[in-house]
Short mmCIF file of C-alpha atoms in Angstrom, two decimals:
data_model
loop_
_atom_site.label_atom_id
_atom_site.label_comp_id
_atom_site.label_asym_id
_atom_site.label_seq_id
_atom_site.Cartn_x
_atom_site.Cartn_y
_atom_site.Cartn_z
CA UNK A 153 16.78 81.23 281.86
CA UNK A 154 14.28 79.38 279.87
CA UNK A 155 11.00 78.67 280.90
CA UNK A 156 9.94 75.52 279.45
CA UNK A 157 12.80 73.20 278.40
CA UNK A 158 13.42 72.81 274.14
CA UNK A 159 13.60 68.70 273.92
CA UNK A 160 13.73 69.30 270.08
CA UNK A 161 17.47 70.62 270.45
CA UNK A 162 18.27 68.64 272.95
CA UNK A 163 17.32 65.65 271.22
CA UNK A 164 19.10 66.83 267.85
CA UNK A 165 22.15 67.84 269.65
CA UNK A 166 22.94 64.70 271.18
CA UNK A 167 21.86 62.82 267.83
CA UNK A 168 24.49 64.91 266.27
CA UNK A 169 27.04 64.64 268.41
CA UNK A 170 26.50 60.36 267.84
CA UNK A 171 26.61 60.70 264.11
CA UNK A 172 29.79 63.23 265.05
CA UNK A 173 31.45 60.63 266.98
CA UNK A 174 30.14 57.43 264.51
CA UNK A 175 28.60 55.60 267.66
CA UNK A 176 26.04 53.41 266.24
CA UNK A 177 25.05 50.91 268.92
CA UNK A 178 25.48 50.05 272.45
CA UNK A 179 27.15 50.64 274.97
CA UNK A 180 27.18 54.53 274.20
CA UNK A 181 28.14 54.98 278.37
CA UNK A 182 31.86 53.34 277.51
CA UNK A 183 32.54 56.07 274.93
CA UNK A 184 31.29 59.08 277.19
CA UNK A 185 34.48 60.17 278.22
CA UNK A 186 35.43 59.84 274.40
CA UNK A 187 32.89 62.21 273.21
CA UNK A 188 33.11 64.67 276.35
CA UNK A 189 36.92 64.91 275.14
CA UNK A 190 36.18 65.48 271.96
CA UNK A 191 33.84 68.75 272.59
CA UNK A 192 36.95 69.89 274.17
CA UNK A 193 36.11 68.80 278.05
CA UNK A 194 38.17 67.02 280.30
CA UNK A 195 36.45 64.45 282.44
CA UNK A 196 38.10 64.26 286.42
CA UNK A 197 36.78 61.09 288.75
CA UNK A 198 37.05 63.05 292.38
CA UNK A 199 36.80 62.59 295.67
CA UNK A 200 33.60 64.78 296.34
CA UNK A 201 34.67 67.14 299.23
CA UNK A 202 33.44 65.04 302.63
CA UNK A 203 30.75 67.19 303.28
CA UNK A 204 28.95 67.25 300.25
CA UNK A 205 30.24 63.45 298.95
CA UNK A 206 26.76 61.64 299.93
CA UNK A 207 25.00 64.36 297.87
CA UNK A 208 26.73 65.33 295.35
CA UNK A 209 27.08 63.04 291.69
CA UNK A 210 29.03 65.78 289.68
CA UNK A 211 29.31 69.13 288.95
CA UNK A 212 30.95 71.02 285.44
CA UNK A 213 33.15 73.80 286.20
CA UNK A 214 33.27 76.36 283.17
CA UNK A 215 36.61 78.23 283.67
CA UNK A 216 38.71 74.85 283.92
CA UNK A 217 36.08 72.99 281.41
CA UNK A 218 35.96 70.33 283.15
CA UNK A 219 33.50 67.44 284.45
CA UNK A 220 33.98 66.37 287.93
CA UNK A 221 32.41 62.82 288.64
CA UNK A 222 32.21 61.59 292.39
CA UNK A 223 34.15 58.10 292.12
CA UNK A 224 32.30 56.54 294.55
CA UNK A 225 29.21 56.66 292.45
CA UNK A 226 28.82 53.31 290.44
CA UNK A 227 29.51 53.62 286.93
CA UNK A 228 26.39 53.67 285.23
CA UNK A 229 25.05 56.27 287.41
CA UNK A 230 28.88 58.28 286.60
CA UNK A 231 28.01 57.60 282.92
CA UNK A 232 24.52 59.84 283.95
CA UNK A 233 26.29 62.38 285.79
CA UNK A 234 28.89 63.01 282.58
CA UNK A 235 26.48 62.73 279.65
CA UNK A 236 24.23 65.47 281.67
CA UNK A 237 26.99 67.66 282.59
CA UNK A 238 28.12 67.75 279.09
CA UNK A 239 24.48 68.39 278.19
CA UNK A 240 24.73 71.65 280.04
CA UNK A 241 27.48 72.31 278.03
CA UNK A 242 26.52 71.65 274.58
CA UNK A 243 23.04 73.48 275.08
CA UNK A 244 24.92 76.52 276.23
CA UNK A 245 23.18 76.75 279.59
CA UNK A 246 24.74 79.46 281.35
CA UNK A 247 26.58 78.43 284.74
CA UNK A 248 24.82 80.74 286.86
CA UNK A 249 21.19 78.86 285.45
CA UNK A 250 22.30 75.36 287.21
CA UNK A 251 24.16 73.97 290.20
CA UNK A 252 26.03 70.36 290.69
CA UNK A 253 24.25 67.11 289.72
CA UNK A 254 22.51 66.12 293.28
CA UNK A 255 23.10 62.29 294.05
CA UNK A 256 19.29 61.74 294.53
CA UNK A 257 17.93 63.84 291.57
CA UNK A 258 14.66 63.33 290.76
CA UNK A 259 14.76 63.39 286.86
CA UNK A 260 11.32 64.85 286.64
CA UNK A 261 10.72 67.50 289.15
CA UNK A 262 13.33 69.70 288.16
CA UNK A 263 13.92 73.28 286.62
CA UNK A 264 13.97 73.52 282.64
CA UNK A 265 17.46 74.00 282.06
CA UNK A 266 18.08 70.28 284.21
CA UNK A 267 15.41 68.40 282.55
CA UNK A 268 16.94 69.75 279.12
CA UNK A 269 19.86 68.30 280.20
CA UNK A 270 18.40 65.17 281.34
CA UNK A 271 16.74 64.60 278.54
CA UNK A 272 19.82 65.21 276.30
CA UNK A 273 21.62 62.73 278.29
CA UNK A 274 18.45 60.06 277.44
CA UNK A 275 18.92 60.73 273.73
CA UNK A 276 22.66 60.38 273.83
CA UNK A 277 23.00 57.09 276.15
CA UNK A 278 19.28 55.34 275.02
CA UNK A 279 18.64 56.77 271.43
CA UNK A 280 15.60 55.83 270.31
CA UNK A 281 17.24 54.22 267.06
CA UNK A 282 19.27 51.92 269.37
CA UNK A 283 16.91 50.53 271.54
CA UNK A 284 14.37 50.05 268.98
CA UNK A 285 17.06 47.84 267.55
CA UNK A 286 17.71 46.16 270.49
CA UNK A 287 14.64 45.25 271.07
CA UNK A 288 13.95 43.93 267.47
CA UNK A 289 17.26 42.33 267.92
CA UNK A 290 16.20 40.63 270.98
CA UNK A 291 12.92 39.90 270.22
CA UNK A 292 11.42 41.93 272.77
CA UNK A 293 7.64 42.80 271.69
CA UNK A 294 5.50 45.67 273.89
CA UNK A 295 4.86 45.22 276.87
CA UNK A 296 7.20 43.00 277.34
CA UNK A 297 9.65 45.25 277.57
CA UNK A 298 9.11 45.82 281.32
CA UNK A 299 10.10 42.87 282.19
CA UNK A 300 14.34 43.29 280.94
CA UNK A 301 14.30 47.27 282.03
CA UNK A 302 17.18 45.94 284.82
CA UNK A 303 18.73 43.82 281.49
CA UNK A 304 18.89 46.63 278.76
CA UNK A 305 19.96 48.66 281.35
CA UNK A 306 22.98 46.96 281.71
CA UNK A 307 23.16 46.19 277.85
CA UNK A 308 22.96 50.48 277.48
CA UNK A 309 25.61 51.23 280.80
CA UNK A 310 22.60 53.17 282.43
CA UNK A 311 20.92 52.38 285.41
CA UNK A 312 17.60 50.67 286.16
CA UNK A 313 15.94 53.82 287.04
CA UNK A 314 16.85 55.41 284.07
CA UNK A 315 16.73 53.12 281.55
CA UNK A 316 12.55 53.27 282.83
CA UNK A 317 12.59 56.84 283.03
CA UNK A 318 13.30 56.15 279.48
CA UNK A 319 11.24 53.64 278.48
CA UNK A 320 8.62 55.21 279.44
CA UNK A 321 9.18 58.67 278.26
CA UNK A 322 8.88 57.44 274.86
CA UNK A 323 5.49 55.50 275.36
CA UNK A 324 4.75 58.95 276.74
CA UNK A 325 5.26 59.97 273.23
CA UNK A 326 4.39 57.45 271.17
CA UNK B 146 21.02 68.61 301.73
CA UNK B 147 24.24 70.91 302.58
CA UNK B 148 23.73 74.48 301.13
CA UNK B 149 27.61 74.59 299.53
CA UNK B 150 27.70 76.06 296.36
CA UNK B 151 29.36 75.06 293.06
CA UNK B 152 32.18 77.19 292.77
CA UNK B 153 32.87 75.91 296.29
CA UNK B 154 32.90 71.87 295.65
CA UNK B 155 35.09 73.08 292.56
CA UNK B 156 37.84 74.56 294.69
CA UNK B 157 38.06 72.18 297.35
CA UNK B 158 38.41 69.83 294.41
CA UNK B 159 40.98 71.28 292.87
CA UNK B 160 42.53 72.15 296.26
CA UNK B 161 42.73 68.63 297.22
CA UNK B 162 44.91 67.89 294.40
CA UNK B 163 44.02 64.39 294.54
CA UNK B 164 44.48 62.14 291.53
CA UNK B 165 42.78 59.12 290.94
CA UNK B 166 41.64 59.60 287.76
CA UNK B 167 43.46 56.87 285.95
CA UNK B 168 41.94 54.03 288.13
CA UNK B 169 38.65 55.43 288.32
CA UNK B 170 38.49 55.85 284.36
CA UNK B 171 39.68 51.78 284.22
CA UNK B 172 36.92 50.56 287.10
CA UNK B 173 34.27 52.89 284.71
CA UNK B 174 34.69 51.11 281.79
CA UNK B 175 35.69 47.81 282.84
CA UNK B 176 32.52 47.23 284.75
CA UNK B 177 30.43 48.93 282.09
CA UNK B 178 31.88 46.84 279.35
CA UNK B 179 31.28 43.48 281.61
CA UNK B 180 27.52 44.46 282.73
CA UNK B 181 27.14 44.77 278.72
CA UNK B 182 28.76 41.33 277.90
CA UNK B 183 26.80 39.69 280.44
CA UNK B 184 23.63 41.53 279.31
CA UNK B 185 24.15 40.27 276.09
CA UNK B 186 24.36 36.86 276.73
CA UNK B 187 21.09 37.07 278.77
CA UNK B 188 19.20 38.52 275.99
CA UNK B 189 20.91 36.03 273.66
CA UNK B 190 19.51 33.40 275.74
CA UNK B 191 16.09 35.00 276.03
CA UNK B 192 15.81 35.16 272.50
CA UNK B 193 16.56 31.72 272.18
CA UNK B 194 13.64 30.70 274.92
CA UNK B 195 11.24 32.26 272.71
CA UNK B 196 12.44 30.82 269.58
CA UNK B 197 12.28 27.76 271.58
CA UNK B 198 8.76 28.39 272.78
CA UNK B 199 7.22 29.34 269.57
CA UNK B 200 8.68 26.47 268.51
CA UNK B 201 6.99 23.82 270.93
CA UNK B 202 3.74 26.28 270.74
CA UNK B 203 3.61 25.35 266.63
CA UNK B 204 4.10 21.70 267.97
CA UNK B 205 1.50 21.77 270.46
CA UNK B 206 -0.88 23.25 268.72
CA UNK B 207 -0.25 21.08 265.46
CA UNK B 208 -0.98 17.66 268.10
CA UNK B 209 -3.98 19.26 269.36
CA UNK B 210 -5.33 19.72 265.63
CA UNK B 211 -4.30 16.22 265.20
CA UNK B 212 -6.46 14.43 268.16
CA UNK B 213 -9.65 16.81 267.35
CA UNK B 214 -9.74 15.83 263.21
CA UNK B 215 -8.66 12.04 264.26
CA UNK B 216 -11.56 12.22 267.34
CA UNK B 217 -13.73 13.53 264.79
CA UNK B 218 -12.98 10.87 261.92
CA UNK B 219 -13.65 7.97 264.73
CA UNK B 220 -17.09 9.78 265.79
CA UNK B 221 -18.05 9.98 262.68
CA UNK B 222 -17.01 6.35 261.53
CA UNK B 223 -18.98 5.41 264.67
CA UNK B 224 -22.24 7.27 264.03
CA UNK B 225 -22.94 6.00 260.37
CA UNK B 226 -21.75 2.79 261.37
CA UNK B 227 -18.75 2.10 259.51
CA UNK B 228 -16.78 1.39 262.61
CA UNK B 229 -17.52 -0.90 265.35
CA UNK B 230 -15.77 -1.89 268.45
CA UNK B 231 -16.92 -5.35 269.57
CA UNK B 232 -16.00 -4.72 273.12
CA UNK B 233 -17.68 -1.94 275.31
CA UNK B 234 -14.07 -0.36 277.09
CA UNK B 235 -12.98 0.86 274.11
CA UNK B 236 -15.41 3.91 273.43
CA UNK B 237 -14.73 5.27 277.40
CA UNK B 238 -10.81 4.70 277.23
CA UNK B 239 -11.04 6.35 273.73
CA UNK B 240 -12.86 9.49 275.43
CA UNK B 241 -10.78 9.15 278.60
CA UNK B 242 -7.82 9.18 276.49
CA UNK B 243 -8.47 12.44 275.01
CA UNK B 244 -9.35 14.20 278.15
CA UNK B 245 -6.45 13.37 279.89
CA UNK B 246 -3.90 14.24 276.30
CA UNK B 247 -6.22 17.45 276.80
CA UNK B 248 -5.66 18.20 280.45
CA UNK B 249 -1.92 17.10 279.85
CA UNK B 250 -0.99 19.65 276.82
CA UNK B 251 -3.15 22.69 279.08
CA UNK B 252 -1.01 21.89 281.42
CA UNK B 253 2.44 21.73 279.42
CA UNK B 254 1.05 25.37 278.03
CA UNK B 255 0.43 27.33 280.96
CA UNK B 256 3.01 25.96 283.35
CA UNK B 257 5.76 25.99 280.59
CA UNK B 258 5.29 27.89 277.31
CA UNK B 259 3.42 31.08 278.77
CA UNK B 260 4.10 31.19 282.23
CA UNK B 261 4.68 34.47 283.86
CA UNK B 262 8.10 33.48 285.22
CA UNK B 263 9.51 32.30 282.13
CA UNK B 264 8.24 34.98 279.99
CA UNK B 265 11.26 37.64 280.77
CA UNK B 266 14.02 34.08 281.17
CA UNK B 267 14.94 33.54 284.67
CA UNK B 268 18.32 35.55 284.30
CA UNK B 269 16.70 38.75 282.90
CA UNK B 270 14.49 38.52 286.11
CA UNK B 271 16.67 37.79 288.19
CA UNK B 272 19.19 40.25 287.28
CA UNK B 273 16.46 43.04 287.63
CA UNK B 274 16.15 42.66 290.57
CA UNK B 275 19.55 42.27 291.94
CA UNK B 276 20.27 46.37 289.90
CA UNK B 277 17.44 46.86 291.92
CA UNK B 278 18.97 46.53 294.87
CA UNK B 279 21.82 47.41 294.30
CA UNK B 280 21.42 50.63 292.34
CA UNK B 281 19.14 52.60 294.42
CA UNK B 282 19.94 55.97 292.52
CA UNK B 283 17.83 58.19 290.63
CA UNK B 284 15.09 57.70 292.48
#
């Protein structure tokens, strides 16, 4: 398992896999499915087993290849749970490194292999060329952009929280 | 938080042999692709208030010029002589006049062209909150 997570190749992977699938602006979340299919995947909307349905968002199961999304999430957050799944899968992470997608997942406290993931599922819903289009697009200038996080968010199919976890991962870096 | 593993969920998935796939697939993208639409006409219409606003500001701004060089001219006028008013009102209403046109474009900027509220349009504010509330995932 690795120790510290490689955002280079995740962020490369899921710019390839855009270019791959000639998505070049928003709503990426609307062709998810499309581009899980084409890696070969097959994306299931379940009924999470009662137990587990209030904690569990999805899970990828290796042998059958296939995503399974809890359908009583809403959609953006099912958009999440399939673009990070299929992050697992394009990075190769091996089944026994990661579990199912908790409901609750805090995007930052977690082990390498899910924040590689999570961050590969940034890059492929919120590139960094779209929104910085967007926001030229729409006029919106620096700080600014705090104010329509809950508006993008629905412009991108992502959630609020995300769309910030976003946001300000790549003031982080600038 | 349950301790079942993955394999488990798996099975009792695929035990279930449930399928409501189809359906779930049309809800996704239907309410994906109408959060977008509506998205898009609120940043449409934000984009608009500011091109609106910059607008006005270019106006405002362009009047406010406009009383200082013509309150400027007329104190001048008045100073080396050239103009004279033969009744006393007309120097205070002249000066009263300005202060108030001052007081009344302040006004028109901070309560309407840069106001907090309006700086994100109403919608875009209002519809933040409202995923707020409604989407408490990820947290």
């Amino acid at each position: 398992m690795p120790t510290t997570p490689n955002y280079e190749k995740a962020r490369k992977l899921a710019n390839s896999l855009l270019k791959e699938s000639e998505i070049n602006s928003p709503p990426v979340s609307t062709r998810i499915i499309d581009i899980a299919t084409s890696k070969g995947l097959r994306v299931q909307f379940v009924e999470m087993p009662k137990e587990v349905s209030e904690e569990v968002s999805g899970v990828f199961d290796q042998k059958s290849q296939t995503i399974y999304v809890n359908s009583e999430d809403p959609p953006k957050r099912q958009a999440f749970t399939i673009a990070h799944e299929l992050g697992h899968f394009v990075l190769e992470h091996k089944p026994n490194e990661y579990g199912f997608l908790p409901r609750f997942a805090n995007v930052v406290n977690s082990s390498p292999v899910e924040k590689e993931a999570n961050y590969f599922a940034a890059n492929l819903l919120i590139p960094k060329e779209m929104l910085d289009e967007a926001k030229k697009k729409f006029s919106i200038k620096g700080d600014d952009i705090d104010l329509y996080t809950g508006t993008l968010a629905d412009y991108f199919g992502v959630s609020e929280e995300f769309m910030k976890y976003r946001i300000d991962g790549l003031k982080w870096q600038e | 938080m349950a301790r079942v593993s993955k394999e488990r969920i798996v099975k009792e998935i695929q035990d279930s042999g449930k399928n409501i796939n189809e359906e779930e697939i049309k809800n996704f993208l239907g309410e994906l692709y109408l959060e977008h639409q509506n998205a898009h006409i609120d940043l449409e219409e934000r984009k608009d208030l500011v091109s609106f606003r910059r607008k006005w500001s270019n106006w405002v701004l362009f009047f406010v010029g406009w009383i200082v060089i013509v309150n400027t001219i007329i104190i001048f006028l008045l100073g080396v002589g050239i103009l004279r008013f033969s009744s006393d009102i007309v120097i205070p209403y002249f000066i009263g006049d300005s202060v108030i046109k001052t007081i009344g474009l302040a006004f028109i900027i901070v309560h309407f062209l840069f106001s907090k509220d309006s700086m994100g349009g109403r919608n875009a504010l209002k519809r933040s909150v409202i995923t707020r509330e409604k989407r408490p995932f990820l947290r």
